[in-house]
XYZ file of C-alpha atoms in Angstrom:
286
model
C -39.806 48.827 -15.351
C -40.811 50.659 -18.447
C -44.533 51.748 -18.449
C -46.896 48.851 -20.576
C -44.062 46.424 -19.798
C -44.613 43.030 -18.654
C -41.761 41.020 -17.008
C -42.267 37.121 -15.913
C -39.870 34.886 -14.132
C -40.131 31.239 -14.483
C -37.687 28.135 -14.370
C -36.684 25.042 -16.450
C -36.511 21.630 -14.391
C -34.888 18.742 -15.043
C -31.523 19.578 -15.842
C -28.402 18.176 -14.382
C -24.482 19.421 -12.908
C -23.338 16.514 -15.463
C -19.835 17.762 -15.119
C -19.716 17.594 -11.525
C -22.173 15.113 -9.612
C -25.309 14.774 -11.835
C -27.154 17.043 -8.941
C -30.641 18.420 -10.444
C -30.119 22.255 -10.974
C -32.836 24.657 -12.010
C -32.544 27.129 -15.022
C -33.889 30.579 -14.340
C -35.381 32.545 -17.512
C -36.902 35.636 -17.777
C -39.635 37.144 -20.622
C -39.755 40.794 -21.007
C -42.672 41.643 -23.049
C -42.886 45.487 -24.189
C -46.783 45.909 -24.632
C -48.493 43.946 -22.347
C -51.825 44.846 -23.478
C -51.156 44.210 -27.276
C -50.842 40.655 -29.165
C -48.806 39.272 -31.923
C -45.808 40.550 -30.741
C -42.509 38.559 -32.080
C -39.531 36.753 -29.802
C -36.106 37.135 -29.805
C -34.259 34.497 -27.807
C -30.709 36.024 -26.325
C -28.317 33.025 -25.317
C -25.258 34.516 -23.214
C -21.137 34.296 -23.429
C -19.123 32.594 -20.668
C -19.250 35.914 -18.898
C -23.111 35.154 -18.173
C -26.258 38.040 -18.306
C -24.459 41.468 -18.416
C -24.264 44.669 -20.282
C -24.895 42.904 -23.572
C -28.198 41.035 -22.794
C -29.572 44.086 -21.212
C -28.401 46.100 -24.130
C -29.854 43.790 -26.183
C -33.299 43.276 -24.344
C -33.783 47.249 -23.986
C -33.299 47.918 -27.665
C -35.313 44.676 -29.037
C -37.932 45.609 -26.371
C -37.972 49.391 -27.441
C -38.677 48.037 -31.044
C -41.401 46.206 -30.051
C -40.098 42.780 -29.640
C -40.169 40.640 -26.361
C -37.332 38.579 -25.215
C -36.533 35.508 -23.454
C -33.102 35.188 -21.656
C -32.069 31.792 -20.082
C -29.447 32.301 -17.260
C -26.950 29.100 -17.403
C -25.250 29.896 -14.266
C -27.410 30.775 -11.267
C -28.742 27.432 -10.771
C -25.469 26.108 -11.018
C -24.279 28.132 -8.434
C -21.390 29.674 -11.343
C -20.794 33.052 -11.880
C -18.940 32.629 -15.306
C -17.009 30.108 -17.252
C -13.116 30.153 -16.669
C -11.623 30.701 -19.851
C -8.097 29.522 -18.521
C -8.979 26.481 -17.490
C -11.316 23.326 -18.159
C -12.990 22.606 -15.115
C -16.455 23.975 -14.465
C -17.695 23.706 -17.628
C -21.328 23.574 -18.844
C -21.624 22.456 -22.792
C -23.197 24.190 -25.792
C -25.472 21.366 -26.285
C -26.402 21.254 -22.633
C -27.376 24.872 -23.218
C -29.406 24.432 -26.403
C -31.390 21.700 -24.438
C -32.277 23.933 -21.915
C -33.415 26.941 -24.198
C -35.819 24.643 -26.250
C -37.156 23.695 -22.849
C -37.628 27.396 -22.268
C -39.341 28.033 -25.576
C -41.522 24.779 -25.134
C -42.481 25.978 -22.151
C -43.756 29.397 -23.709
C -45.838 27.275 -26.001
C -47.691 25.061 -23.415
C -48.370 27.981 -21.367
C -49.049 30.360 -24.255
C -53.123 30.641 -23.480
C -52.620 31.703 -20.262
C -49.336 33.781 -19.834
C -48.220 34.413 -23.428
C -51.131 35.166 -25.650
C -50.045 38.547 -26.649
C -46.447 36.879 -28.127
C -46.639 35.522 -31.958
C -44.328 32.480 -30.910
C -44.393 31.589 -34.732
C -42.011 34.266 -35.495
C -38.772 34.215 -33.531
C -35.279 35.040 -33.793
C -32.190 33.674 -31.550
C -29.061 35.792 -31.016
C -25.948 34.120 -29.150
C -22.759 35.977 -28.184
C -19.298 33.853 -27.794
C -20.153 30.729 -25.996
C -23.885 31.713 -26.436
C -23.410 31.481 -30.098
C -22.050 28.327 -29.892
C -25.309 27.359 -28.076
C -27.633 28.602 -30.393
C -25.605 26.569 -33.226
C -26.208 23.122 -31.282
C -30.266 24.200 -31.375
C -29.743 24.374 -35.186
C -27.847 21.347 -35.149
C -29.511 18.977 -32.757
C -32.936 20.754 -32.169
C -34.001 21.674 -35.443
C -37.338 21.122 -35.470
C -38.581 22.765 -32.309
C -38.256 26.193 -33.071
C -40.221 27.462 -35.998
C -38.509 26.900 -39.689
C -38.593 30.549 -40.186
C -36.198 31.361 -37.599
C -33.612 33.688 -37.799
C -30.505 33.046 -36.133
C -27.564 35.586 -35.450
C -24.494 33.691 -34.169
C -21.862 36.712 -32.853
C -18.356 35.679 -32.866
C -18.822 32.264 -31.775
C -15.980 29.259 -31.855
C -18.234 26.842 -34.149
C -15.038 25.249 -34.407
C -14.637 22.105 -35.234
C -16.902 22.094 -37.763
C -19.505 19.134 -36.750
C -21.804 17.248 -39.175
C -24.814 18.073 -37.796
C -24.241 21.900 -38.496
C -25.258 21.081 -42.216
C -28.693 21.322 -40.705
C -28.186 25.423 -41.043
C -28.493 25.131 -45.006
C -32.257 24.969 -44.492
C -32.224 27.781 -41.848
C -32.047 31.775 -42.121
C -28.343 31.968 -40.468
C -26.278 35.003 -40.253
C -22.603 34.922 -38.814
C -21.220 38.279 -37.002
C -17.305 38.524 -36.723
C -14.536 41.151 -35.672
C -11.962 40.507 -38.062
C -9.082 41.213 -34.917
C -10.797 38.718 -32.864
C -8.366 36.118 -31.967
C -10.300 34.371 -29.313
C -12.450 32.776 -31.786
C -11.447 32.933 -35.388
C -13.670 34.648 -38.113
C -11.610 32.422 -40.683
C -13.046 29.601 -39.085
C -16.663 30.948 -38.933
C -16.430 31.631 -42.703
C -16.015 27.966 -42.634
C -18.991 27.483 -41.093
C -21.048 29.896 -43.353
C -19.186 28.581 -46.613
C -20.239 25.105 -45.713
C -24.057 26.117 -44.605
C -24.627 28.637 -47.089
C -25.241 31.311 -44.485
C -24.407 35.130 -44.137
C -21.437 36.241 -42.865
C -20.971 39.842 -41.711
C -17.236 40.537 -41.008
C -16.268 44.155 -39.113
C -13.081 45.931 -39.786
C -10.788 46.643 -36.479
C -12.985 44.794 -34.406
C -12.266 42.198 -31.559
C -13.922 39.988 -29.540
C -17.042 41.334 -27.375
C -18.036 43.858 -29.559
C -21.978 43.728 -28.088
C -20.534 44.486 -24.536
C -20.982 48.095 -23.737
C -18.365 48.983 -21.037
C -15.653 47.048 -23.034
C -12.656 49.209 -23.653
C -9.374 48.047 -24.544
C -10.110 45.062 -22.076
C -7.628 42.465 -22.328
C -8.417 38.508 -21.589
C -5.498 36.924 -20.321
C -4.020 33.692 -21.713
C -7.787 32.099 -22.927
C -7.979 28.569 -24.105
C -8.348 28.399 -27.748
C -8.391 26.098 -30.508
C -9.040 27.428 -33.928
C -4.968 26.841 -34.700
C -5.924 23.124 -34.688
C -6.569 21.496 -38.587
C -9.652 19.722 -37.909
C -11.332 17.840 -40.953
C -14.761 19.134 -42.191
C -17.124 17.742 -40.971
C -15.249 16.420 -37.656
C -17.489 14.264 -35.250
C -17.185 15.338 -31.941
C -16.137 12.089 -30.649
C -13.211 11.979 -32.399
C -12.060 15.104 -30.430
C -13.081 13.852 -27.040
C -10.742 10.719 -27.788
C -8.056 13.515 -28.221
C -8.632 15.226 -25.205
C -8.351 11.922 -23.167
C -5.164 11.731 -24.462
C -4.288 15.404 -23.321
C -4.371 16.606 -27.090
C -6.358 18.738 -28.640
C -6.153 17.033 -31.854
C -3.881 14.703 -32.812
C -0.289 16.201 -32.834
C -1.723 19.475 -31.886
C -1.096 20.456 -28.225
C -3.527 23.381 -26.467
C -2.864 27.010 -26.764
C -3.341 30.182 -24.901
C -3.533 33.896 -26.112
C -4.178 37.291 -25.045
C -7.629 38.305 -26.302
C -8.399 41.989 -26.713
C -12.139 43.138 -26.086
C -13.530 46.121 -27.400
C -17.528 47.437 -27.596
C -18.300 48.494 -31.224
C -21.368 50.791 -31.378
C -21.598 50.122 -34.994
C -21.422 46.521 -35.239
C -23.712 46.068 -32.230
C -26.332 48.135 -34.159
C -26.066 46.279 -37.672
C -26.504 42.863 -35.553
C -29.703 44.815 -33.879
C -30.963 46.215 -37.434
C -30.923 42.481 -39.058
C -32.718 41.168 -36.068
C -35.769 43.888 -35.842
C -35.745 43.835 -39.740
C -36.388 40.079 -39.617
C -38.885 40.383 -36.884
C -40.699 43.454 -38.343
C -41.216 42.320 -41.789
């Protein structure tokens, strides 16, 4: 542990394995506070992708802590005895909505235990960053838990799916949101991300020659084989998810649109990652 660093582990109770047997599960969380004797430190909530906590979350925790920003990581897998979301199957799934709920519950835990455990944090100075499936989860916070986090919260959505565009996403019009996407990403579509940005008046940052997973150090010319995508479906804008589910029950993704799989290249990009980090730091340190 770094000198003058405080790490706190806690859990969020009351979650359930809704896609399996409704059994209860406990969600693990970790708060890293870089200067344990200093007060008024801002907080960044980090939402991991479908591969779980990994090099990307570790890199962001380290970089943000070095800049005097505390971090909160919520592990959506360990308490469910999962290691990842299988990109080739629809089973073993945890919805972004469920992850949004457990994330805001973790933030509420910090608020409720502020005096005893987190008095050196400024819980009104907050940012959220999510990677891929984690970006979808952060978008669900904006959509359904809009009044839990401070209104000035900065939301950084890195290569999220964000498709179909849900009516509740319009809540982002009143929030500070920036989307970051690689132009060569074929797992999640930058063009669909641009629809989110246009409809919500959010910022969109596109990186030329950059693919999916660009925030994950260690990715170098990797390939995710035959992952399920839905960005080829021409969903109306907006689309209620209940309509989508009714077609899924019929074995379709939407009306006459079949499911599709692609081989998705994955590459770390240092400059793109540094841009995301610098934006978060600038927002929280201003």
